[in-house]
Coordinates of C-alpha atoms in Angstrom, one line a residue:
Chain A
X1484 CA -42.2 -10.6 -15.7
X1485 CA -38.9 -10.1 -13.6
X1486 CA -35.9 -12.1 -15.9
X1487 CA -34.3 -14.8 -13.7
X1488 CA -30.9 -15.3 -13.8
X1489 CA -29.0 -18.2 -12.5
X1490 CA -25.5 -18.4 -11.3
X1491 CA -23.8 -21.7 -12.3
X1492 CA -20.6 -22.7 -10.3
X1493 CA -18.6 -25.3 -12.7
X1494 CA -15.0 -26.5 -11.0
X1495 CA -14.2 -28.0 -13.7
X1496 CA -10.1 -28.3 -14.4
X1497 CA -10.1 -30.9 -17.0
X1498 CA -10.4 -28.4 -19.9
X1499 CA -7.0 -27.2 -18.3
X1500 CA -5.8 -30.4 -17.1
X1501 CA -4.6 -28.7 -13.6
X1502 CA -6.9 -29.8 -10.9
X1503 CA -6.4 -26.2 -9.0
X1504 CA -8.9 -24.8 -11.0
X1505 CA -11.3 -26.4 -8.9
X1506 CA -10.5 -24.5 -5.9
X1507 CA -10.2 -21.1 -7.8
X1508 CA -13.8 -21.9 -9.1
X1509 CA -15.0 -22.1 -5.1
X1510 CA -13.3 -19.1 -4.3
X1511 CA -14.6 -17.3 -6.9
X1512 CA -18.0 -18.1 -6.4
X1513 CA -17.4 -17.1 -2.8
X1514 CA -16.0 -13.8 -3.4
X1515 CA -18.7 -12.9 -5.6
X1516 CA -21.6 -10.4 -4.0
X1517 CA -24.5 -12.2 -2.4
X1518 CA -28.2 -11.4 -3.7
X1519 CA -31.2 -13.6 -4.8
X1520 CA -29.4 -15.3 -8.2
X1521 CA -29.5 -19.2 -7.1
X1522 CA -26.1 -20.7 -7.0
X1523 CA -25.9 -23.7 -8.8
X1524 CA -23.4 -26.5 -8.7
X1525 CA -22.3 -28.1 -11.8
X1526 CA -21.3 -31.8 -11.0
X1527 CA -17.5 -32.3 -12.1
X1528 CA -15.3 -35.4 -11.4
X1529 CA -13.0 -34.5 -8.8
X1530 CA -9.1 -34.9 -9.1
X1531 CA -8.6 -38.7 -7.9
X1532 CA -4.8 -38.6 -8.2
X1533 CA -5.3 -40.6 -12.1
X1534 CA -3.8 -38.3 -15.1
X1535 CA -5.8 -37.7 -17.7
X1536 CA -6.0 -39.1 -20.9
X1537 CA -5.3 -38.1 -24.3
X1538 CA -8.3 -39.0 -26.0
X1539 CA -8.2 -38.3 -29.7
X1540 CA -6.2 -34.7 -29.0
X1541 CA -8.2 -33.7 -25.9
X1542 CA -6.7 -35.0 -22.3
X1543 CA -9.8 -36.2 -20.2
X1544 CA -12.7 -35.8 -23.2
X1545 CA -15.0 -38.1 -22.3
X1546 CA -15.4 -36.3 -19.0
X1547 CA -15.2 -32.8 -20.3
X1548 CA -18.1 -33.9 -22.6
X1549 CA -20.0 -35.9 -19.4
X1550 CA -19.8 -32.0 -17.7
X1551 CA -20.5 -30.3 -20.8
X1552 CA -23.5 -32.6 -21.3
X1553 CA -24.6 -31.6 -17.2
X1554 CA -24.3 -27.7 -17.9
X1555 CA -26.7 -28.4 -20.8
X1556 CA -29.4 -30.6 -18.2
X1557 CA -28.9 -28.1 -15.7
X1558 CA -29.5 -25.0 -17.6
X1559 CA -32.4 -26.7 -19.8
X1560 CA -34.2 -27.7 -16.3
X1561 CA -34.3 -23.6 -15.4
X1562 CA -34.5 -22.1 -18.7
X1563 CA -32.9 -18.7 -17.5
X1564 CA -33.1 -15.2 -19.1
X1565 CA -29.9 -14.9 -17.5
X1566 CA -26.4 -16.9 -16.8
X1567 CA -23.9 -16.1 -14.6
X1568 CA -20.7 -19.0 -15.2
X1569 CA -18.0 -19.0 -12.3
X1570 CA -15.3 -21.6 -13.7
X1571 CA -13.0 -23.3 -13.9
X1572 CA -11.2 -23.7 -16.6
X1573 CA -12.2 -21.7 -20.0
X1574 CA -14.2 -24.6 -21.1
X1575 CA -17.3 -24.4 -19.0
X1576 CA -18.5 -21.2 -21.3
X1577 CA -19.1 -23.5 -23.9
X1578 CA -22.7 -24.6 -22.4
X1579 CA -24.5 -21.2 -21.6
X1580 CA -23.1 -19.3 -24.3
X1581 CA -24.9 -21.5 -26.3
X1582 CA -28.1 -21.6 -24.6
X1583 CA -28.2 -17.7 -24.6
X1584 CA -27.4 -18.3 -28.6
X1585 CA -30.9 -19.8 -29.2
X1586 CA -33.1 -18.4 -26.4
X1587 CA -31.9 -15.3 -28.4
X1588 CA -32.7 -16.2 -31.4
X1589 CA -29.2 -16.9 -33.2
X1590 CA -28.3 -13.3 -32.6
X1591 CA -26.2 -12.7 -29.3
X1592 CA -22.9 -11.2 -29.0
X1593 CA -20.6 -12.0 -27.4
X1594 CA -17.2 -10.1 -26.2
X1595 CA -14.4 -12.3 -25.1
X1596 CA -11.7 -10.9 -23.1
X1597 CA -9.1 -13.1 -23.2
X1598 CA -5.1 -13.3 -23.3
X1599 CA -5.7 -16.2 -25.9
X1600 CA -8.5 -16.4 -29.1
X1601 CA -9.7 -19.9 -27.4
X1602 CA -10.4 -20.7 -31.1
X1603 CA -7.9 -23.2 -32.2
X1604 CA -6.1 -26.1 -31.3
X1605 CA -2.1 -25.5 -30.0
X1606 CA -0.2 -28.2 -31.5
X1607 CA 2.0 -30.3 -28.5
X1608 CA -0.7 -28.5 -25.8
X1609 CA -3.7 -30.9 -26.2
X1610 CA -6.3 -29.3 -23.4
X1611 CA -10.0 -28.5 -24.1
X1612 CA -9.7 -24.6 -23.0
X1613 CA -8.3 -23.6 -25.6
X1614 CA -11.1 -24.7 -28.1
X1615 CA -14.4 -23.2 -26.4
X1616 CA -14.8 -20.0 -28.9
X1617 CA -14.0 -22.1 -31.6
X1618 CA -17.1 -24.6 -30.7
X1619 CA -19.2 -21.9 -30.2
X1620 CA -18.8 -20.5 -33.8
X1621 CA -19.2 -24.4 -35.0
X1622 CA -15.3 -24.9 -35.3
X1623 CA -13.0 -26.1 -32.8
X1624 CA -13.4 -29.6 -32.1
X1625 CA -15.8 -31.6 -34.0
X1626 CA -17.6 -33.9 -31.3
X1627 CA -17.8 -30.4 -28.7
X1628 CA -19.0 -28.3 -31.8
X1629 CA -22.1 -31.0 -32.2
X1630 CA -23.7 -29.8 -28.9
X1631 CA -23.7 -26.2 -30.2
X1632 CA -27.4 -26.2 -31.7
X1633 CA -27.3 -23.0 -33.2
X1634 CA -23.5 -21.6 -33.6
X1635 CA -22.9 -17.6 -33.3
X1636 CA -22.2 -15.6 -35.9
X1637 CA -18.6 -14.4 -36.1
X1638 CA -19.8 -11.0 -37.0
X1639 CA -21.3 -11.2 -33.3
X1640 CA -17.9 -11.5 -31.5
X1641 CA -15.8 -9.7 -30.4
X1642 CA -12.3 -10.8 -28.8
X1643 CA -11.0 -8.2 -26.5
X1644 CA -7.5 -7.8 -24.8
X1645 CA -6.2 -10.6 -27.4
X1646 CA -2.3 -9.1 -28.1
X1647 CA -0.3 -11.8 -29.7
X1648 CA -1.9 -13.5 -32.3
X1649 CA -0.6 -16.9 -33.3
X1650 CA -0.9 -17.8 -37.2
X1651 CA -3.4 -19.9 -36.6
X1652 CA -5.4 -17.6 -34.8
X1653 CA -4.7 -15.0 -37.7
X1654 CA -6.5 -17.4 -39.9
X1655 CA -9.3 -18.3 -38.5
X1656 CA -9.9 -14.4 -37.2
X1657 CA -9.7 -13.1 -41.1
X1658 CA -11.5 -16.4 -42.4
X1659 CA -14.7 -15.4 -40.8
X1660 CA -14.4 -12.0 -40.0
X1661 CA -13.9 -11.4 -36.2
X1662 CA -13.3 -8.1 -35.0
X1663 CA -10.9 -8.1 -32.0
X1664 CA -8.9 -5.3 -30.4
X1665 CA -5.9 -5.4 -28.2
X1666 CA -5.9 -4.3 -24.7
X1667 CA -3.6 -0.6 -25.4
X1668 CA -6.3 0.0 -27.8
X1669 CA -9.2 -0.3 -25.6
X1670 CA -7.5 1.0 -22.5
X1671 CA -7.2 4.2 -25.2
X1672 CA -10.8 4.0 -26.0
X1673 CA -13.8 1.6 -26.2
X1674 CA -15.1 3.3 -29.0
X1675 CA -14.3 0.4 -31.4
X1676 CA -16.4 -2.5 -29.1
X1677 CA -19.0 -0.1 -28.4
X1678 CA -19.1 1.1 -32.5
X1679 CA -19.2 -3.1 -33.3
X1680 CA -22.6 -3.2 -30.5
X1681 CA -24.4 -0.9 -32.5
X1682 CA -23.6 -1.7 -35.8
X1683 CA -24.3 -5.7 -35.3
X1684 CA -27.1 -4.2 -33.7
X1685 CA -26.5 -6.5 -30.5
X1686 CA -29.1 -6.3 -28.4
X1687 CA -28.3 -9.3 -26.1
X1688 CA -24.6 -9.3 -25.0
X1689 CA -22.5 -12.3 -23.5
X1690 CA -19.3 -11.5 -21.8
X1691 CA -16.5 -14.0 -21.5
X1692 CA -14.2 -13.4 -19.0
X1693 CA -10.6 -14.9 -18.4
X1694 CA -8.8 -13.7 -15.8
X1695 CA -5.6 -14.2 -17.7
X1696 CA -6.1 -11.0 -19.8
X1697 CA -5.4 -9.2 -16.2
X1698 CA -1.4 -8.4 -16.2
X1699 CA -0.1 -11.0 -13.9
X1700 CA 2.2 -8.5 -12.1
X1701 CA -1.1 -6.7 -10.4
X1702 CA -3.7 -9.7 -10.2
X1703 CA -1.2 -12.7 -9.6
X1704 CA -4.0 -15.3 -9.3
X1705 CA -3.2 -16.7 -12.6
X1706 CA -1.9 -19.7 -13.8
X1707 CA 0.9 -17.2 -15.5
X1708 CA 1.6 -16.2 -11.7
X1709 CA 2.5 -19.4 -10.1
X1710 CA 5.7 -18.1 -7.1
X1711 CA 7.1 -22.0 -7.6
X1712 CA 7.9 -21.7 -11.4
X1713 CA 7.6 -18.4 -13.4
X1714 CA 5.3 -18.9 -16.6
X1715 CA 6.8 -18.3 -20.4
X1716 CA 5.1 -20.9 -22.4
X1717 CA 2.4 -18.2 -23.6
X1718 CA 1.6 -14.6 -23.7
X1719 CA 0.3 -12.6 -20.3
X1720 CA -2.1 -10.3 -20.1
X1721 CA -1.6 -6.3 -19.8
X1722 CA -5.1 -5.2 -18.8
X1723 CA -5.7 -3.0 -15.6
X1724 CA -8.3 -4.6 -13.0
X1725 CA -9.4 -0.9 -13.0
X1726 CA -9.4 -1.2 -17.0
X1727 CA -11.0 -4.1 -17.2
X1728 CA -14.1 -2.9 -14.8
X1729 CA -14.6 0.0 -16.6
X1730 CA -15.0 -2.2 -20.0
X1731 CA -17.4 -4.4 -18.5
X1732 CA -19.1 -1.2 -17.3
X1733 CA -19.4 0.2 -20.9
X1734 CA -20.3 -3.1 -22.2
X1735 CA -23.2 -3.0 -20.0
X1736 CA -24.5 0.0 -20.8
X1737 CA -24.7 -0.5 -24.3
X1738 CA -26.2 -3.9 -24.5
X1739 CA -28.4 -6.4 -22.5
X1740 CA -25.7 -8.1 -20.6
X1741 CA -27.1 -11.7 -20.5
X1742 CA -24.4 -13.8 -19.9
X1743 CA -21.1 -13.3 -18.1
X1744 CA -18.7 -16.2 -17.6
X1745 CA -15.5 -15.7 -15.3
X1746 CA -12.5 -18.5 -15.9
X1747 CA -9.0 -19.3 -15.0
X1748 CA -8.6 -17.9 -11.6
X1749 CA -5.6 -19.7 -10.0
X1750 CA -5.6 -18.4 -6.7
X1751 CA -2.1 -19.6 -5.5
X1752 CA -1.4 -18.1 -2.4
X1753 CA -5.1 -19.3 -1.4
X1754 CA -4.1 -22.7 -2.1
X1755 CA -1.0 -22.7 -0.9
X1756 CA -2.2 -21.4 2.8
X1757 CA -4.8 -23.8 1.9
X1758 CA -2.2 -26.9 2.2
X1759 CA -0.9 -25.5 4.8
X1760 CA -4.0 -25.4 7.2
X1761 CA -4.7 -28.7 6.3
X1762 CA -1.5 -30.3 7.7
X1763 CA -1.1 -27.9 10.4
X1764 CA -1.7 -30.7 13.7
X1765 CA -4.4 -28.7 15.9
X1766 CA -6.5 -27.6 13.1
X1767 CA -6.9 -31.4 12.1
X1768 CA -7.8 -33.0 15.3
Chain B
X996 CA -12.7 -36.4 29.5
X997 CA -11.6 -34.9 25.6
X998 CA -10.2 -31.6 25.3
X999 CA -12.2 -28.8 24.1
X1000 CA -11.1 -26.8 21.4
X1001 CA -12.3 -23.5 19.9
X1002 CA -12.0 -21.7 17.2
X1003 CA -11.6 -18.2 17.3
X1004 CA -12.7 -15.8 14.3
X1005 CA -11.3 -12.2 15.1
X1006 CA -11.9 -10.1 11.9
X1007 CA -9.9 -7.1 13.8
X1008 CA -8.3 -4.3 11.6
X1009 CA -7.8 -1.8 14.1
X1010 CA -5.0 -2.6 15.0
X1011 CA -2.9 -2.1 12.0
X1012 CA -5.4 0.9 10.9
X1013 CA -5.7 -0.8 7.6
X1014 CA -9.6 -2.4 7.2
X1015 CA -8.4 -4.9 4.8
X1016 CA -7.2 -7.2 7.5
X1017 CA -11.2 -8.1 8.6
X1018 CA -11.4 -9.8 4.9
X1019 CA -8.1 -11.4 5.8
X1020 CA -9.8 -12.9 8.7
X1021 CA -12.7 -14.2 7.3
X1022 CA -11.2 -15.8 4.0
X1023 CA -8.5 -17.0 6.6
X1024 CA -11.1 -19.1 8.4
X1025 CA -12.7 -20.0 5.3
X1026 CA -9.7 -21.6 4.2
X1027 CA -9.2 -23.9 7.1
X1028 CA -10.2 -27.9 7.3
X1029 CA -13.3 -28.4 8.3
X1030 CA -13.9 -30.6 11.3
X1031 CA -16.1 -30.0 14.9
X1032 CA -14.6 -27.2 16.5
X1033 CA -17.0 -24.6 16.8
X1034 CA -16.3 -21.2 14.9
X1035 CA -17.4 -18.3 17.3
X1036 CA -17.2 -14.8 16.0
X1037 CA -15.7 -11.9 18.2
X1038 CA -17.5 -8.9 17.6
X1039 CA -15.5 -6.0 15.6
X1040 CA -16.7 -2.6 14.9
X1041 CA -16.3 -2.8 11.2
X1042 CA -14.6 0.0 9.0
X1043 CA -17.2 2.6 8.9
X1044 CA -15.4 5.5 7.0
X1045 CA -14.2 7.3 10.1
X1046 CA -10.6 7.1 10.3
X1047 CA -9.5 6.2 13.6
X1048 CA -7.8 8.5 16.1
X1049 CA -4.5 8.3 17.7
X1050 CA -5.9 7.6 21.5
X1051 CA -2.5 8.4 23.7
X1052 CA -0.4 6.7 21.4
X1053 CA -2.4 3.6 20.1
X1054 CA -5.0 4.6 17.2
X1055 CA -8.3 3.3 18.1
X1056 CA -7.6 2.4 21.5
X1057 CA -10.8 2.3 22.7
X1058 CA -12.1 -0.1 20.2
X1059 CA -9.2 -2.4 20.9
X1060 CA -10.1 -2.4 24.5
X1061 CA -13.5 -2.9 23.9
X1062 CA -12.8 -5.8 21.7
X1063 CA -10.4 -7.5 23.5
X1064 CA -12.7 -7.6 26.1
X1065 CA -15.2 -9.2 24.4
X1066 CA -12.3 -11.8 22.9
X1067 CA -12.5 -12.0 26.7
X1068 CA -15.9 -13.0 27.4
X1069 CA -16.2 -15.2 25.1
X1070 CA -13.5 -17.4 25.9
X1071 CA -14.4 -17.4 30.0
X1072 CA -18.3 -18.1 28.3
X1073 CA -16.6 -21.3 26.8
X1074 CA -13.5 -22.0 29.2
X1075 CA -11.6 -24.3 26.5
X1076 CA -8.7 -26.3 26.7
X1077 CA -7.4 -25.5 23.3
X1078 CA -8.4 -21.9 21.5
X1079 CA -7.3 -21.3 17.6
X1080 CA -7.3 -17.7 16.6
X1081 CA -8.4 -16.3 13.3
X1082 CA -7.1 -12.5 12.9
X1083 CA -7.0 -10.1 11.8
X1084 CA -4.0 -7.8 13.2
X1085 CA -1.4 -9.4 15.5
X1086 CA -3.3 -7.8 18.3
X1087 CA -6.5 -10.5 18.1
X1088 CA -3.7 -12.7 20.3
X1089 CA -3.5 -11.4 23.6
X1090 CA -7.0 -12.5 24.8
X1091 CA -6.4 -16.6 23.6
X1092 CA -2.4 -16.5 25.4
X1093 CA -3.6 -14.8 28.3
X1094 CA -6.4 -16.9 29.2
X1095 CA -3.8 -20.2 28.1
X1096 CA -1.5 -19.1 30.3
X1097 CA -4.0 -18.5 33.5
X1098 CA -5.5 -22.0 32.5
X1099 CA -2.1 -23.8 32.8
X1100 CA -0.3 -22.1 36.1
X1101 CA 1.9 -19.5 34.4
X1102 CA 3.4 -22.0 32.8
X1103 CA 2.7 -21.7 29.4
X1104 CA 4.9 -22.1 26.4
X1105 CA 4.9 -19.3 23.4
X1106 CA 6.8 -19.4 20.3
X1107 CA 6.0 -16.1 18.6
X1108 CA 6.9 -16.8 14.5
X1109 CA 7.0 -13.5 13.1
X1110 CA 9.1 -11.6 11.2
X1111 CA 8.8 -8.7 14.4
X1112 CA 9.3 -8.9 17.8
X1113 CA 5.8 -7.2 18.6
X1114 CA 7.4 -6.6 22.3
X1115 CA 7.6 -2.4 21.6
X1116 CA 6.5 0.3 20.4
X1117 CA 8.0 2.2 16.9
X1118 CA 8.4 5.4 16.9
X1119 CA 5.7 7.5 14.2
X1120 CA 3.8 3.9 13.8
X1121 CA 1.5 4.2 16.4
X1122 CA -0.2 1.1 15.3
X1123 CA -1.4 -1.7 18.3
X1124 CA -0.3 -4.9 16.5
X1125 CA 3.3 -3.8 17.6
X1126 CA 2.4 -4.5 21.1
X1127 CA 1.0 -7.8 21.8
X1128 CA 4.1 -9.9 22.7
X1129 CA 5.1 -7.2 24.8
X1130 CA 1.5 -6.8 26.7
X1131 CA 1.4 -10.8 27.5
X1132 CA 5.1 -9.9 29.1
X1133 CA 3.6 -7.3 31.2
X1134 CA 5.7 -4.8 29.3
X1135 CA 3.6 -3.2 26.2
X1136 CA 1.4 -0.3 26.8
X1137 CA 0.1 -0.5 30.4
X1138 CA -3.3 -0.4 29.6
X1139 CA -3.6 -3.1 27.6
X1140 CA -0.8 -4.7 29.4
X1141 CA -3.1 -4.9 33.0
X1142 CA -5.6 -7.1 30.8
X1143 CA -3.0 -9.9 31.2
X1144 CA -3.9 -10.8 34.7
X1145 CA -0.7 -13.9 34.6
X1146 CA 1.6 -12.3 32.0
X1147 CA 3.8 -14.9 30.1
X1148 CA 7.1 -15.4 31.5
X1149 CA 10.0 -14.6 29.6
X1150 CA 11.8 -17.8 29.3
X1151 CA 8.8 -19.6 28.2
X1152 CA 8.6 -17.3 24.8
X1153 CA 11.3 -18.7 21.4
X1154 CA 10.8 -15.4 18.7
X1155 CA 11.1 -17.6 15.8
X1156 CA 12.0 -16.0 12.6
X1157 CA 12.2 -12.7 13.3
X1158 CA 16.1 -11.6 11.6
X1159 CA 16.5 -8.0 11.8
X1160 CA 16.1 -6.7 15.5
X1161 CA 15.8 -2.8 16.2
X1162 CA 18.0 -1.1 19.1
X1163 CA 14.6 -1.4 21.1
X1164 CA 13.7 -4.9 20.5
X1165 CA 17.5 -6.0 21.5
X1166 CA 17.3 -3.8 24.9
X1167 CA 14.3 -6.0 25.3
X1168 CA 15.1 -9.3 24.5
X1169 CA 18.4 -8.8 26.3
X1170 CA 16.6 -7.5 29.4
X1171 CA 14.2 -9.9 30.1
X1172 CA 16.0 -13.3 28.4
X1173 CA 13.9 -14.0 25.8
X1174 CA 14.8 -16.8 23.6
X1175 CA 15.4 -16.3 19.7
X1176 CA 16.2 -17.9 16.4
X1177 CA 16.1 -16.2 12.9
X1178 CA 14.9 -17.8 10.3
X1179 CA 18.2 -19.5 8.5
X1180 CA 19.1 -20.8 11.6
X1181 CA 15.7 -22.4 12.0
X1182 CA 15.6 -23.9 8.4
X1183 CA 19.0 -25.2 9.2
X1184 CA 17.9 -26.9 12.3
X1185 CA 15.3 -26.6 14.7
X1186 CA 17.0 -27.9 17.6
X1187 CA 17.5 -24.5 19.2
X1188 CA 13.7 -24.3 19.7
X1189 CA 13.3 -28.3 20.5
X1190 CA 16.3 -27.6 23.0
X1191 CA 14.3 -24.9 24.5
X1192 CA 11.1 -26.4 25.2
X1193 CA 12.8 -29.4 27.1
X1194 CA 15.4 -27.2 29.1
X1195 CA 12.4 -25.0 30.3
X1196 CA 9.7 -27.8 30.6
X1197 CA 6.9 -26.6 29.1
X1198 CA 4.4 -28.9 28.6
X1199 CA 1.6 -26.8 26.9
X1200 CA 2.8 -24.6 23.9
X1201 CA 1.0 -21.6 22.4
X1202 CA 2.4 -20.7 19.1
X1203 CA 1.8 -17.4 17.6
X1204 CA 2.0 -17.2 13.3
X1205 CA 2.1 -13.2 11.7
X1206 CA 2.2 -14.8 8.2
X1207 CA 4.8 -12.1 7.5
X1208 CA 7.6 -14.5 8.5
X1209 CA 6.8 -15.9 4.7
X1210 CA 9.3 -14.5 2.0
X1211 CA 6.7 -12.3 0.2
X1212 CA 7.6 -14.0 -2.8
X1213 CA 6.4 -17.2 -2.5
X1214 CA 3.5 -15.9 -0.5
X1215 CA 2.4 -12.8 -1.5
X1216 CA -1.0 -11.9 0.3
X1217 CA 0.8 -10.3 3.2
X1218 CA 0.7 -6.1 3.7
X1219 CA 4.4 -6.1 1.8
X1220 CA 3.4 -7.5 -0.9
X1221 CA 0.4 -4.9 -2.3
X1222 CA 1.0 -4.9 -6.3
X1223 CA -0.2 -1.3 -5.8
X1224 CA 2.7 -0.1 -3.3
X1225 CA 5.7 -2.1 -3.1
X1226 CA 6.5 -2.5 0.7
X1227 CA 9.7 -0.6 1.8
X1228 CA 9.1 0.6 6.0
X1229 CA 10.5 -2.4 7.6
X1230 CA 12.0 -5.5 7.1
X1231 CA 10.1 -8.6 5.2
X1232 CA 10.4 -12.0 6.2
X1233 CA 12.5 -14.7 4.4
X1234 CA 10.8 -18.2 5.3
X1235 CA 9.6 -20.9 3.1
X1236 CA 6.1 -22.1 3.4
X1237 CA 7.7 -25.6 3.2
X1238 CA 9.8 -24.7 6.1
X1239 CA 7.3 -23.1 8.4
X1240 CA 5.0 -26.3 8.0
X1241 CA 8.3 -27.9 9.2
X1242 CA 8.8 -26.0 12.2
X1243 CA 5.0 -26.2 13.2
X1244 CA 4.6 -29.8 12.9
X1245 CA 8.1 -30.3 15.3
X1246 CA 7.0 -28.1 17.7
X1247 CA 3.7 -30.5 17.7
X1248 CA 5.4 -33.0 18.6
X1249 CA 7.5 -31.6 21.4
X1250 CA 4.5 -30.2 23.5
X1251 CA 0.8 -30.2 23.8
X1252 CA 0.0 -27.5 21.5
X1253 CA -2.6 -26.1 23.1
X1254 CA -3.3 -22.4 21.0
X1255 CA -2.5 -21.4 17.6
X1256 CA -2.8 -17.8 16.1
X1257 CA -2.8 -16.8 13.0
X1258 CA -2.7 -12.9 12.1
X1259 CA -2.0 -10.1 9.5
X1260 CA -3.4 -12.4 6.0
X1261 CA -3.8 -9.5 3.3
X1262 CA -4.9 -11.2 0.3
X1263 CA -4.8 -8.8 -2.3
X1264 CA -5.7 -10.7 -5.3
X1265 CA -8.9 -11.7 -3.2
X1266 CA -9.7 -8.3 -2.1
X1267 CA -9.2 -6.6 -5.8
X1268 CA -11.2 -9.2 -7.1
X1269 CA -14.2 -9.1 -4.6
X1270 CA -14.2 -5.4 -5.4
X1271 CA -14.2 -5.6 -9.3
X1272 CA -17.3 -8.9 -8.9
X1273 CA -19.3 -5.8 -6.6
X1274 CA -18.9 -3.5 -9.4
X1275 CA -19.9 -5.9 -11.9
X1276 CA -23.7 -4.9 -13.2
X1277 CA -24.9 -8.4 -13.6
X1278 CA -23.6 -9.5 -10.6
X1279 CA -25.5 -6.8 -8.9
X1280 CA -29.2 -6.8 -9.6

């Protein structure tokens, strides 16, 4: 029988607490090649002009857990082979990753390419995003780690394009034995991620994909990139779009690629002509 | 009776021999509010590999003509009151203004905001989008030029933002009395252009946007601003989006704005990441 794989679209910016990421979540789901994969709409609450709340260390918690809880309903009515995420912020992984976990018995991998580990709190920077690799592994954040029936095994992932470490993330990495390589090494050579698929013996592979590990001076659609106010409250990314295709493209050939989530794409001059479209008189009569 | 308004998408690339200016178009018109103006596509030969040849000056001559006729048709199919343009190159314009200006007596307004004059031709850039202001003048290239059955005239077209004039576009501009402003002038104040529309009377404006009056900085998805190549053969614009919402809304309120174009969008971070979600296995079976 044919696999069926579903394409979830999930615009959810709570995680980050920036309500663009709804837009880049559109977009991206736009920009994405057309074939037979259904495209699904996660319900998320829309951006009503309240802040969120810091609830318990986690702005906006009850409704990242309300969405988190919908991912879960929406995949469990079409029990997929397959899932396709177009986010939002990094969040939204957190729900197919772990549905792949157990349809494949407890023993996906999964590679996450990523600027940041997404394993650990950052103290004084209380959004969900940066937990959802940490919930997946049954860390992170104790009431988003619950929903994780069957956590992965940190043997089974592999963070890619991660180049600055934090202590924290140090920790936790050597704690349970993550392999991770940095974005110079794997631009070198993939032998290191491709060595890990076949010694883990990973058949079934989930990719995780934040934008942000792209170097903001080439892909600016990052929340790195913003033209209004230069970033420096974490590190960039310095992987090629050309580099990071031709991962993907390995990874694929060396695993069944099951899963792929893309995150974080902050489209800015999208949004910006956006705005301005909207106010422009003779477009709005 | 209520006015009829069109919209107009023109996903022409022709005329800046560069096919990323069809995506351009169509993310362009994906981008604006919705509401009941009818969308109508003019046909475009699409890229097909071919490079285009240098027809007597203008490459792919013929398929401009050929298009601009059909911008033709389907405009006298709907006879509007009000046409919105999607482009595309600078070039998609002619068809909307001309027909604008037949439909109100020769009397229409133009304010071209673009950091060119598009009135002539430059020399080893034998590129059509350099031309429209100048065919809708009756000046241009001939051929294109005897499409304009009223052309424009003279003292009913403001250049708004356009800073750095060549020899040719002063002999021009001098010659026939066109009206100007650069674009710290108009930030400053934009009672030049307000002036000008009472002193000459018009009562139905077309305004004309190349989105590469922007300062490529703030807006980056313009052809100067490719991440790839930085942009160094001719002179960028310097406006603020802030400033060009500004201008737009006051010149809405001094006429009956009656067309809008809006040309040359080159959004690279869309069009690199389109291409990297095509290459993407999963994405693609």
């Amino acid at each position: 029988m044919a696999k069926q794989t579903i394409r979830l679209l999930m615009p959810q910016w709570q995680g980050g607490n920036n309500p663009n990421y709804s837009f880049g979540a559109e977009l991206l789901a736009w920009l994405a090649p057309d074939n037979d994969q259904p495209l699904i709409h996660v319900p998320v609450q829309a951006y009503d002009g309240v802040p969120l709340e810091n609830e318990d260390g986690i702005y906006g918690r009850k409704q990242l857990l309300q969405q988190l809880e919908a991912a879960q309903h929406i995949i469990n009515a079409h029990k997929p082979d397959r899932i396709v995420m177009f986010g939002g912020d990094c969040l939204v992984e957190q729900a197919p990753f772990a549905y792949l976990n157990e349809r494949y018995g407890g023993e996906l991998g999964l590679v996450w390419i990523d600027a940041h580990s997404d394993l650990v709190r950052i103290v004084g920077y209380d959004n969900g995003h940066t937990l959802p690799l940490g919930n997946l592994l049954g860390e992170g954040d104790e009431e988003f780690a619950m929903h994780v029936k069957v956590p992965l095994k940190p043997e089974n992932v592999f963070i890619a394009g991660f180049d600055i470490p934090t202590e924290q993330d140090t920790e936790i990495i050597q704690r349970l034995g993550i392999q991770a390589a940095g974005t110079k090494e794997l631009m070198n050579s993939t032998a290191s991620i491709k060595d890990w698929i076949k010694q883990s013996n990973i058949k079934h592979l989930a990719i995780h994909l934040d934008l942000d590990v792209l170097d903001p001076k080439a892909f600016r659609s990052l929340l790195f990139a913003n033209p209004e106010a230069p970033y420096d409250f974490s590190a960039a990314g310095t992987m090629p779009i050309s580099g990071l295709l031709h991962l993907i493209k390995e990874l694929s050939e060396e695993a069944d690629v099951v899963g792929l989530g893309i995150t974080e794409h902050m489209p800015w001059d999208a949004i910006n002509l956006k705005s301005l479209l909207g106010e422009i008189p003779l477009l709005n009569i």
